[in-house]
mmCIF file of C-alpha atoms and ligand atoms in Angstrom:
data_model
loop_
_atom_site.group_PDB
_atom_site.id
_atom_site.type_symbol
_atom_site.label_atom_id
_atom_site.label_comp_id
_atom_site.label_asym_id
_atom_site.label_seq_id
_atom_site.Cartn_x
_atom_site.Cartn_y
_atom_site.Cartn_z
ATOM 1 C CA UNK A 1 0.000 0.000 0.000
ATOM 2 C CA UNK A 2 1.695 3.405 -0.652
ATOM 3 C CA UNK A 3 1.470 6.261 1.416
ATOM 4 C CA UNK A 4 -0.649 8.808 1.239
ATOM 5 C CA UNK A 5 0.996 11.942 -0.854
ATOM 6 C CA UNK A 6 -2.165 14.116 -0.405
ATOM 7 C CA UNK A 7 -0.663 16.028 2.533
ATOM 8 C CA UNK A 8 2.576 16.865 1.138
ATOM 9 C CA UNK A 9 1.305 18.091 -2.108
ATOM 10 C CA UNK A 10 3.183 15.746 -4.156
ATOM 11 C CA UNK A 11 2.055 14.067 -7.322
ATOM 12 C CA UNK A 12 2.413 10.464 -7.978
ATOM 13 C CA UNK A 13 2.797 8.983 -11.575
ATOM 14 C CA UNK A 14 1.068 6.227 -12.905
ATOM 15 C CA UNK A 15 0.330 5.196 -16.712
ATOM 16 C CA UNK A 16 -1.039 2.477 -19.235
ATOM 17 C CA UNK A 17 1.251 0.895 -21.626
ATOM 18 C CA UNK A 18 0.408 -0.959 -24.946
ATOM 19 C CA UNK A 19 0.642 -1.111 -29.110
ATOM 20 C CA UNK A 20 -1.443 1.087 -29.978
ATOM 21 C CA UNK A 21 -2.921 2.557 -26.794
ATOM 22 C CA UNK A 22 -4.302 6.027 -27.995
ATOM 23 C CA UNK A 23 -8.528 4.427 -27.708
ATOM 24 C CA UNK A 24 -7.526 3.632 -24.131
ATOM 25 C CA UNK A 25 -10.162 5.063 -21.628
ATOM 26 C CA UNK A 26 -8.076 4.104 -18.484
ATOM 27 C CA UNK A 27 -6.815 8.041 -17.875
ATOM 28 C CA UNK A 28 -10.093 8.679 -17.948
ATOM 29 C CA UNK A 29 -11.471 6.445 -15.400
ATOM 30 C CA UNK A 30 -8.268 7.194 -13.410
ATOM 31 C CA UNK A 31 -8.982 10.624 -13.485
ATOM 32 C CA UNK A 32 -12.588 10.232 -12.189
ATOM 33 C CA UNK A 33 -10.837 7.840 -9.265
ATOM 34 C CA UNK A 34 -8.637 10.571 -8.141
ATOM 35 C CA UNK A 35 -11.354 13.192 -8.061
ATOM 36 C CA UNK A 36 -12.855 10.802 -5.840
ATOM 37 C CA UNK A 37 -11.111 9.330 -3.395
ATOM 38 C CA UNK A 38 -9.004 12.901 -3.279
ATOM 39 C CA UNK A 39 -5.802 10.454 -4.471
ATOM 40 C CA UNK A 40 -3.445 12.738 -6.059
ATOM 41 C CA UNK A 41 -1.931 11.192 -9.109
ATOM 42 C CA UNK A 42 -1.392 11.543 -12.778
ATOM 43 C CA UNK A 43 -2.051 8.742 -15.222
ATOM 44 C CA UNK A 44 -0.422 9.084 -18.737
ATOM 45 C CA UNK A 45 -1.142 7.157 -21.935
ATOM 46 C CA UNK A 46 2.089 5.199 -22.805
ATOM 47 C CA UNK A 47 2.827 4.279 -26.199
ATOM 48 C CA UNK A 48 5.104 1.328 -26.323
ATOM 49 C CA UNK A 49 6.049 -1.244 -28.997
ATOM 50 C CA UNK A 50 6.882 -4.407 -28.230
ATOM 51 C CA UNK A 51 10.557 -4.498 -28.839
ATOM 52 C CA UNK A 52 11.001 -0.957 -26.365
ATOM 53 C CA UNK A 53 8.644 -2.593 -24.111
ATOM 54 C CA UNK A 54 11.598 -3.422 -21.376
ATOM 55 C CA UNK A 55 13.753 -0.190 -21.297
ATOM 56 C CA UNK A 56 9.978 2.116 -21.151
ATOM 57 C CA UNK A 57 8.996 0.328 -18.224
ATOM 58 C CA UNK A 58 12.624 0.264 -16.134
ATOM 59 C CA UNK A 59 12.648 3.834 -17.256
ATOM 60 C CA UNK A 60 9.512 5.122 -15.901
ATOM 61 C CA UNK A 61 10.389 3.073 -12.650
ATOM 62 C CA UNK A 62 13.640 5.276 -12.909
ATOM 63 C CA UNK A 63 11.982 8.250 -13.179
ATOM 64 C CA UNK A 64 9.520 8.042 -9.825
ATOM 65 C CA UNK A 65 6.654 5.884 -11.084
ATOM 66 C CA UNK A 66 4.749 4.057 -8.943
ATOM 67 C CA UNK A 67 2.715 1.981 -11.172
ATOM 68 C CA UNK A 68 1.509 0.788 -14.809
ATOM 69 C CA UNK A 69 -1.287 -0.619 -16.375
ATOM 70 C CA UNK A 70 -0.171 -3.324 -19.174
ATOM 71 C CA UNK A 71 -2.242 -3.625 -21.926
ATOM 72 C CA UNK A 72 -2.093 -5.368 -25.622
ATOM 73 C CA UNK A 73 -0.135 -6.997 -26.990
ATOM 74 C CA UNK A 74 1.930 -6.634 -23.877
ATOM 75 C CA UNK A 75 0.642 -8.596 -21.258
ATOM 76 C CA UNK A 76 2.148 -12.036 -21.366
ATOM 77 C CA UNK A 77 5.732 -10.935 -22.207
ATOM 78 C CA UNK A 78 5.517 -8.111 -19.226
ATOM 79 C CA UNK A 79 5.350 -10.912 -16.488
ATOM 80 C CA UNK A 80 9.242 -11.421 -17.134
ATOM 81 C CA UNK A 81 10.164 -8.425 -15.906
ATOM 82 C CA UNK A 82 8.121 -9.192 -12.590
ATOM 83 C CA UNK A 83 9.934 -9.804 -9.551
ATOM 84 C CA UNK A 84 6.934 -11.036 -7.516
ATOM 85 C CA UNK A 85 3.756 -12.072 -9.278
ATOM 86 C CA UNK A 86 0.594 -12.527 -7.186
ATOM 87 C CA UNK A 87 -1.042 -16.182 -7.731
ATOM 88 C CA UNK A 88 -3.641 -15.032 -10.099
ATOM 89 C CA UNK A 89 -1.513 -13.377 -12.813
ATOM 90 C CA UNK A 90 0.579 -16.813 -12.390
ATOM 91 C CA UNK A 91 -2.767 -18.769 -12.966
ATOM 92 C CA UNK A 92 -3.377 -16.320 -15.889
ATOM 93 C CA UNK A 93 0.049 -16.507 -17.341
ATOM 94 C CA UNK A 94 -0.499 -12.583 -17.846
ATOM 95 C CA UNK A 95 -0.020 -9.366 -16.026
ATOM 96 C CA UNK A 96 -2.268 -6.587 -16.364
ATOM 97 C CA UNK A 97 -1.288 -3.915 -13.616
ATOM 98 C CA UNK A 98 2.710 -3.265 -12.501
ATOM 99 C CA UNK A 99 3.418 -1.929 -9.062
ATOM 100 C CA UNK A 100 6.821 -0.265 -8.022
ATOM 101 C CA UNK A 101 7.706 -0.967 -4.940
ATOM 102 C CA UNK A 102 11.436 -0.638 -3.196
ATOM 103 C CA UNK A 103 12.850 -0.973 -6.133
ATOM 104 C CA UNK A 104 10.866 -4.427 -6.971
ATOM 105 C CA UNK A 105 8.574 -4.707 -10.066
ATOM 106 C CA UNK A 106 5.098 -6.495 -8.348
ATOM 107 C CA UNK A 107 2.924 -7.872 -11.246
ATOM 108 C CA UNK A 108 -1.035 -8.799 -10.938
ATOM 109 C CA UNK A 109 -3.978 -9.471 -12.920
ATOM 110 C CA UNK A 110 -7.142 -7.359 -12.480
ATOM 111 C CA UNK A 111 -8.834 -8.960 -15.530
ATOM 112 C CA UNK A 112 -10.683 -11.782 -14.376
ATOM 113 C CA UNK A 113 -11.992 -9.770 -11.035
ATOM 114 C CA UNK A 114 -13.009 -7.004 -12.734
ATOM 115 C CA UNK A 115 -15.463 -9.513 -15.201
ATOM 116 C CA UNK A 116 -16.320 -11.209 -12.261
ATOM 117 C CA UNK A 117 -17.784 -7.888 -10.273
ATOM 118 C CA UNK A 118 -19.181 -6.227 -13.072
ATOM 119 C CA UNK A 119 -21.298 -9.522 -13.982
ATOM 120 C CA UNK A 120 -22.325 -10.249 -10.013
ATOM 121 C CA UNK A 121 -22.452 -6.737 -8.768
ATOM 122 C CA UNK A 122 -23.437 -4.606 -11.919
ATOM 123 C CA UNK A 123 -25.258 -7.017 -13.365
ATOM 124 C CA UNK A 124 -26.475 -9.458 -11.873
ATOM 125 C CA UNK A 125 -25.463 -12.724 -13.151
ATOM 126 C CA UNK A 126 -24.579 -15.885 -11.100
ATOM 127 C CA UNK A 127 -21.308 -17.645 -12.712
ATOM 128 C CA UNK A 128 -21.975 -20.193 -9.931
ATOM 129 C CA UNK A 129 -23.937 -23.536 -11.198
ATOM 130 C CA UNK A 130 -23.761 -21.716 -15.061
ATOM 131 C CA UNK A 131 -23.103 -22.991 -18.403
ATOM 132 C CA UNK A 132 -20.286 -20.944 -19.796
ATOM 133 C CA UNK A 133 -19.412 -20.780 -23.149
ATOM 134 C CA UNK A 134 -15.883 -18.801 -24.098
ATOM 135 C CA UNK A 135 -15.316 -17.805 -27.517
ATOM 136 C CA UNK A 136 -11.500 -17.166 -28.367
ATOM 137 C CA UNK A 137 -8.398 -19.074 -27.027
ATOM 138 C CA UNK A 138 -6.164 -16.117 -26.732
ATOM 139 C CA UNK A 139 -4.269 -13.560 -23.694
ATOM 140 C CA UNK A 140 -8.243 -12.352 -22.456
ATOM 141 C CA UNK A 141 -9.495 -16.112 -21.937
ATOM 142 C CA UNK A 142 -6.509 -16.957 -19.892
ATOM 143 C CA UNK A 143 -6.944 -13.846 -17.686
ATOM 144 C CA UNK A 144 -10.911 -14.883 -16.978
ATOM 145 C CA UNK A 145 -10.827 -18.671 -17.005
ATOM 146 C CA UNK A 146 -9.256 -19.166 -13.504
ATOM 147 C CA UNK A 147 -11.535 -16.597 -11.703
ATOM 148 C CA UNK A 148 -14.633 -18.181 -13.374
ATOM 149 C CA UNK A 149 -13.796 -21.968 -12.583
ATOM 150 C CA UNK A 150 -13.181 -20.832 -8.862
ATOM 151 C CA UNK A 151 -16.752 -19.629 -8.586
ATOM 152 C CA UNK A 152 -17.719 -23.044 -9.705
ATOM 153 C CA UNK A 153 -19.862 -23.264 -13.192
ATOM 154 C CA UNK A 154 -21.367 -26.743 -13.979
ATOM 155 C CA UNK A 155 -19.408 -26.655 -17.239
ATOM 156 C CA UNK A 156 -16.771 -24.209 -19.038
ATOM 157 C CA UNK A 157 -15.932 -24.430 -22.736
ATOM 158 C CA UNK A 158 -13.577 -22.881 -24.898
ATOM 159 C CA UNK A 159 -14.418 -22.695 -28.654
ATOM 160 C CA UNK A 160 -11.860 -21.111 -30.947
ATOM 161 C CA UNK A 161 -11.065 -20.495 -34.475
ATOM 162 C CA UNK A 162 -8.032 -22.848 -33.784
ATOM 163 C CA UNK A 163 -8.030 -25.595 -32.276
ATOM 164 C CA UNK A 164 -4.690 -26.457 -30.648
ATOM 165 C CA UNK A 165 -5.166 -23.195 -28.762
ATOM 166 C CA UNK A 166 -8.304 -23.876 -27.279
ATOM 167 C CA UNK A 167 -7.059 -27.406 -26.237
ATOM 168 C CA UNK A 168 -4.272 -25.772 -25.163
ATOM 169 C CA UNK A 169 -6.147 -23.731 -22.739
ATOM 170 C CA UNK A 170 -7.964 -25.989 -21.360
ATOM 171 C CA UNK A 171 -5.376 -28.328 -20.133
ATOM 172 C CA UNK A 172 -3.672 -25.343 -18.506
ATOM 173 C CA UNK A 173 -6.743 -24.838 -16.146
ATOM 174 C CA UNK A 174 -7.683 -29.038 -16.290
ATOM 175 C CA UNK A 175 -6.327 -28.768 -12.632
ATOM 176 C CA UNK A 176 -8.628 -26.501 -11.301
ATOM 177 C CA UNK A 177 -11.750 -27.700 -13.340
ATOM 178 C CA UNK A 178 -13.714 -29.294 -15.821
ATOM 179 C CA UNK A 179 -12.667 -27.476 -19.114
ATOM 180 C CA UNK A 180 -13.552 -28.428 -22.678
ATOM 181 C CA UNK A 181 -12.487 -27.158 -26.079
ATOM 182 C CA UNK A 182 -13.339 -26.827 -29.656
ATOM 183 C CA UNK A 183 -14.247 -25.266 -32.857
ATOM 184 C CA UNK A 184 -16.891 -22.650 -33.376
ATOM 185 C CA UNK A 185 -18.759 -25.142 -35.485
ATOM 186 C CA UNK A 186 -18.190 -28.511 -33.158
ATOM 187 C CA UNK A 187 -20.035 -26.433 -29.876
ATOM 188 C CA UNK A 188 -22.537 -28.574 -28.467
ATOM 189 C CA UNK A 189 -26.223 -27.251 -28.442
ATOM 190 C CA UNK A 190 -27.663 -30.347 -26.799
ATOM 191 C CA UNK A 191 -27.278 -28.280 -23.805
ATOM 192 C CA UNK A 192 -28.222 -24.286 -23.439
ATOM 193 C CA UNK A 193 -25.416 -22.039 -22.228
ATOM 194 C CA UNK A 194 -26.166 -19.442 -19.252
ATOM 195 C CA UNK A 195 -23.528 -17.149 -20.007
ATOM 196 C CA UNK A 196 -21.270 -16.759 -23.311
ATOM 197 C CA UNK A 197 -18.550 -14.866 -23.496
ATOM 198 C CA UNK A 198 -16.440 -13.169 -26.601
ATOM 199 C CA UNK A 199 -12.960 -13.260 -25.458
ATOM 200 C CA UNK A 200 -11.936 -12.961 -29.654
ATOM 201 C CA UNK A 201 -10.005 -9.796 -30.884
ATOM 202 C CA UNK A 202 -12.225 -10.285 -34.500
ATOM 203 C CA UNK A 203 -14.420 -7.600 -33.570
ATOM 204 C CA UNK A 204 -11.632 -5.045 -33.148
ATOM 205 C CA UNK A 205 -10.325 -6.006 -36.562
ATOM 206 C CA UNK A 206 -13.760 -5.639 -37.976
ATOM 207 C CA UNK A 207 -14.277 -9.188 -38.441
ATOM 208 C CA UNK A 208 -17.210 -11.356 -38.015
ATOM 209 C CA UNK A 209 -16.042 -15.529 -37.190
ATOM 210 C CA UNK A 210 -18.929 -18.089 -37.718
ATOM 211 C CA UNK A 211 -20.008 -17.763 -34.082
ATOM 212 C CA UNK A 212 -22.449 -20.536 -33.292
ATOM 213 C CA UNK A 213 -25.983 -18.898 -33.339
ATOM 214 C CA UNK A 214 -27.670 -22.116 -32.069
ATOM 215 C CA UNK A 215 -25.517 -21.929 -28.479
ATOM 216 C CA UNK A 216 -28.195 -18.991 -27.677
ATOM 217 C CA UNK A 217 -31.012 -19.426 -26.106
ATOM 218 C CA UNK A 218 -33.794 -16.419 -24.609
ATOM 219 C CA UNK A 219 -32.342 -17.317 -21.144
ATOM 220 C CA UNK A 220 -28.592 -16.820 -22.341
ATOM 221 C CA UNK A 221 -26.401 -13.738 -20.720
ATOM 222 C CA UNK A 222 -23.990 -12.825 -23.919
ATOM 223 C CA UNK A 223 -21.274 -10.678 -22.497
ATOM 224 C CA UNK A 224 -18.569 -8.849 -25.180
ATOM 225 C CA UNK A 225 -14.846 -8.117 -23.381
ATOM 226 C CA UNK A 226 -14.728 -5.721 -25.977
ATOM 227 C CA UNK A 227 -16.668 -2.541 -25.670
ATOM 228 C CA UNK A 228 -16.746 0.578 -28.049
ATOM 229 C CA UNK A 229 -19.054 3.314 -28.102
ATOM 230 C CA UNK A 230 -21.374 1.718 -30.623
ATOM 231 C CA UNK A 231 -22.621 -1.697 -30.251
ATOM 232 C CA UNK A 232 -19.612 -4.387 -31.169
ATOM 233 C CA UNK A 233 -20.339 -6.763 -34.026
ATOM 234 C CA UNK A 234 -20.419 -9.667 -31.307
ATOM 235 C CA UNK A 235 -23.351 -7.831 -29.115
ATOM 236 C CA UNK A 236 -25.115 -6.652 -32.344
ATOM 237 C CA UNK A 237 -25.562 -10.555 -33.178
ATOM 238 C CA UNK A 238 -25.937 -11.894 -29.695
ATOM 239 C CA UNK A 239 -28.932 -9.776 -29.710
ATOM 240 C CA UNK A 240 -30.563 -10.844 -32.734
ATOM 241 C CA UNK A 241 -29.703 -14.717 -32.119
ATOM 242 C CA UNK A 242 -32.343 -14.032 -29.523
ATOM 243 C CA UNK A 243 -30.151 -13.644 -26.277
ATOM 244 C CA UNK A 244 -31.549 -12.223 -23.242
ATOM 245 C CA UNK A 245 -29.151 -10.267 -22.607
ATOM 246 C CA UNK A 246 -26.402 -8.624 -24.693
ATOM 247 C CA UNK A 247 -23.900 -6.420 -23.045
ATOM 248 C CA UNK A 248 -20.407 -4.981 -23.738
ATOM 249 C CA UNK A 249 -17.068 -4.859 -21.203
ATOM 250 C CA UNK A 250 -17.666 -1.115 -20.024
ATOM 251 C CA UNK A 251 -18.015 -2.704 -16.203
ATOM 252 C CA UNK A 252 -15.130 -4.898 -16.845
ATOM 253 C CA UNK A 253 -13.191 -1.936 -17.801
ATOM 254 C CA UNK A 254 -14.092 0.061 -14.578
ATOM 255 C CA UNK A 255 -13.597 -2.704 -12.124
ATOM 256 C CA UNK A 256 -10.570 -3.940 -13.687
ATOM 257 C CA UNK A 257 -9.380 -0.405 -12.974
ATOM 258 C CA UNK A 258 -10.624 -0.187 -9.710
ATOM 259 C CA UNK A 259 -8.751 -3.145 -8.540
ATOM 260 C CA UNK A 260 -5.378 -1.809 -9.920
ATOM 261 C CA UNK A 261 -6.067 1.680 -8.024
ATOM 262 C CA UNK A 262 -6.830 -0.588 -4.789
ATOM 263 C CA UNK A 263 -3.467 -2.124 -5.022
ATOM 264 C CA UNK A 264 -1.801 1.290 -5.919
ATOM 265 C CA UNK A 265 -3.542 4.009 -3.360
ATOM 266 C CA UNK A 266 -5.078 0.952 -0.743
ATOM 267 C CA UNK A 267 -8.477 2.304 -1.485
ATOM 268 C CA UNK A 268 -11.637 1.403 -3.727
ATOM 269 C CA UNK A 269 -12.761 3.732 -5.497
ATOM 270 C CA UNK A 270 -16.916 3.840 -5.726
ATOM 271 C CA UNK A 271 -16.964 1.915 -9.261
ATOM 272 C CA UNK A 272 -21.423 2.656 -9.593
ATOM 273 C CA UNK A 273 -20.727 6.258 -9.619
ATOM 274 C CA UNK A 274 -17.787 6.183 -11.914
ATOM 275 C CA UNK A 275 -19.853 3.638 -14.730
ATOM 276 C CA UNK A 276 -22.674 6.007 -14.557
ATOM 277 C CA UNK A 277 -20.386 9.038 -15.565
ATOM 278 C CA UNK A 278 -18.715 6.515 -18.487
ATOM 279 C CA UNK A 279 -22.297 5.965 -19.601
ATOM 280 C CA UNK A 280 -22.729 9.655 -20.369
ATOM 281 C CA UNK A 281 -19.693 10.364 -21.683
ATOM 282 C CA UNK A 282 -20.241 7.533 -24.421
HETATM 283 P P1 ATR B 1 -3.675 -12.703 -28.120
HETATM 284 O O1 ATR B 1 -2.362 -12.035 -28.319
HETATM 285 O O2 ATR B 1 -4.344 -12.361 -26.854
HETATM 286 O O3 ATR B 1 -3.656 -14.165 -28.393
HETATM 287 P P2 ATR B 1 -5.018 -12.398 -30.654
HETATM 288 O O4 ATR B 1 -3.936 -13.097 -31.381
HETATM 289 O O5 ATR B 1 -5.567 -11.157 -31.252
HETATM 290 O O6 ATR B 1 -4.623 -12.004 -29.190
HETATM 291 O O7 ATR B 1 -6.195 -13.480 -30.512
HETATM 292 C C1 ATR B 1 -7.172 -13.437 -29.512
HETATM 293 C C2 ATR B 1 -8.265 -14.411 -29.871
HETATM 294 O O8 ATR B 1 -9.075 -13.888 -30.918
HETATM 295 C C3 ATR B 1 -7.786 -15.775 -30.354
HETATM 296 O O9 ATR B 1 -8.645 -16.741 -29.830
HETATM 297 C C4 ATR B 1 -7.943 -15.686 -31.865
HETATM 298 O O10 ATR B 1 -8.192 -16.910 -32.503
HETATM 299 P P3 ATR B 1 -6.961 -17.856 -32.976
HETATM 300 O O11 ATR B 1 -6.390 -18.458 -31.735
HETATM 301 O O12 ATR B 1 -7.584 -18.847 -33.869
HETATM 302 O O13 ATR B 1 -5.994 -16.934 -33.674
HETATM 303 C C5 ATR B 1 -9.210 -14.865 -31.931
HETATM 304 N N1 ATR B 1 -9.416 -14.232 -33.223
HETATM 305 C C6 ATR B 1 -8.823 -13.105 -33.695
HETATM 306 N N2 ATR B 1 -9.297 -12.793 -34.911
HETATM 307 C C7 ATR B 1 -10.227 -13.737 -35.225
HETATM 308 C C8 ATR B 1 -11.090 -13.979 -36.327
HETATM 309 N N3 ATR B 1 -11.105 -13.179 -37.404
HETATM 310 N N4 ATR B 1 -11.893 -15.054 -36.290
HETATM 311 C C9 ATR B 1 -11.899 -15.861 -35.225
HETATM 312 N N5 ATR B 1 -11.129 -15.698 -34.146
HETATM 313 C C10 ATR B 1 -10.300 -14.653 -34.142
#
């Protein structure tokens, strides 16, 4: 936990990192944190490319910084330069937020709590007992699959475009659950899923996979990690497949962030009031 700096005037730096970064809405949510909580810091948008990704980092510890959001394509490589990693970026194989601290680089993984708030606190879903479809194989399904086995579904699969990825996967987290994988087009729809997710990057790159229509039922929860100020391609047909629900990552975003703060300042920011805000701005 760092000390507070509010008494002595002084401003401490944080930042996000990643290739590109300049969409990223995490100075903004920082900002509304700080106003908050009355935490002074700055937060700066970091543009870093892969091969620079080492020397940015060690420099901005260098210079006084006490902590960094990691973002795409970053995250996997970044947990090298960890000294300490907490359990669940180890279980995720990815680091999300960096802390500074006595010199040590302290790497965790906000990802996975942040979905799991925003879909039991914001929204209202129950991941415990639920049928839970992932679509993608890739950095953002290994960050959520150990927090969502540990709150006990009946089932968890992970369908991808390729195969060997998905399989992958699911051996990594065979330990802590039952975990299946496959193809978009080999998903089972004996069963109906509760909750599916789209873990894929295709909508950022504008494209559309053969996502299997006939998973969703009128009692399904579709949930999009991505999130964008008009509706993603992957909520757009969620909805008309008939889902009950479709909804993008905006309260992923906002816990996710609120977690890293927590771990920076020692204090939780009030994430209902900060969402709200989001909403208008978008
Ligand atoms: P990461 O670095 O996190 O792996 P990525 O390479 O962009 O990010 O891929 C993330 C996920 O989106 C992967 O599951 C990827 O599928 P593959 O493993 O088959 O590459 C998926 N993905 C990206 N573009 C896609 C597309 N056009 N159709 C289907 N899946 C796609």
């Amino acid at each position: 936990m760092s000390e507070s700096n509010t008494e002595t005037g002084t401003i401490d730096r944080y930042g996000v990192m990643g290739y590109p970064v300049s969409h990223s809405r995490s100075p903004v949510i920082h900002r509304l944190f700080a106003l908050q909580t009355r935490e002074n810091i700055q937060y700066e948008l970091l543009q870093v490319s892969p091969e620079k990704l080492e020397t940015a980092v060690r420099q901005f510890q260098r210079t006084g910084g006490k902590g960094l959001n990691i973002t795409v394509p970053h995250k996997t490589e970044i947990t090298k330069l960890c000294d300490h990693l907490s359990e669940r970026a180890t279980t995720a194989g990815a680091v999300n937020t960096l802390a500074f601290r006595g010199g040590e680089v302290y790497g965790d993984n906000t990802d996975g709590i942040g979905l799991l708030r925003d879909l039991a606190v914001n929204l209202g879903i129950a991941v415990e007992g639920a049928r839970i479809l992932i679509l993608g194989a890739g950095g953002a399904t290994r960050g959520i699959v150990g927090p969502l086995l540990e709150m006990q579904p009946t089932s968890l699969i992970i369908a991808n475009r390729s195969l060997d990825r998905a399989e992958e996967l699911a051996a990594h987290f065979s330990q802590s659950g039952t975990v299946t994988a496959c193809r978009f087009e080999a998903v089972s729809i004996a069963e109906k899923y509760d909750l599916i997710i789209n873990a894929t990057s295709a909508g950022v790159k504008g494209e559309m996979p053969p996502y299997p229509a006939a998973a969703i039922s009128d009692s399904t929860f579709c949930y999009d990690l991505s999130y964008g100020l008009k509706p993603t391609p992957f909520s757009v047909w969620a909805r008309e497949a008939g889902a009950a629900r479709s909804v993008m990552g905006w309260g992923m975003l906002v816990e996710q962030a609120a977690e890293s703060f927590r771990i920076w300042r020692g204090v939780r920011p009030d994430t209902a009031a900060v969402l709200k805000q989001m909403s208008i701005a978008a």
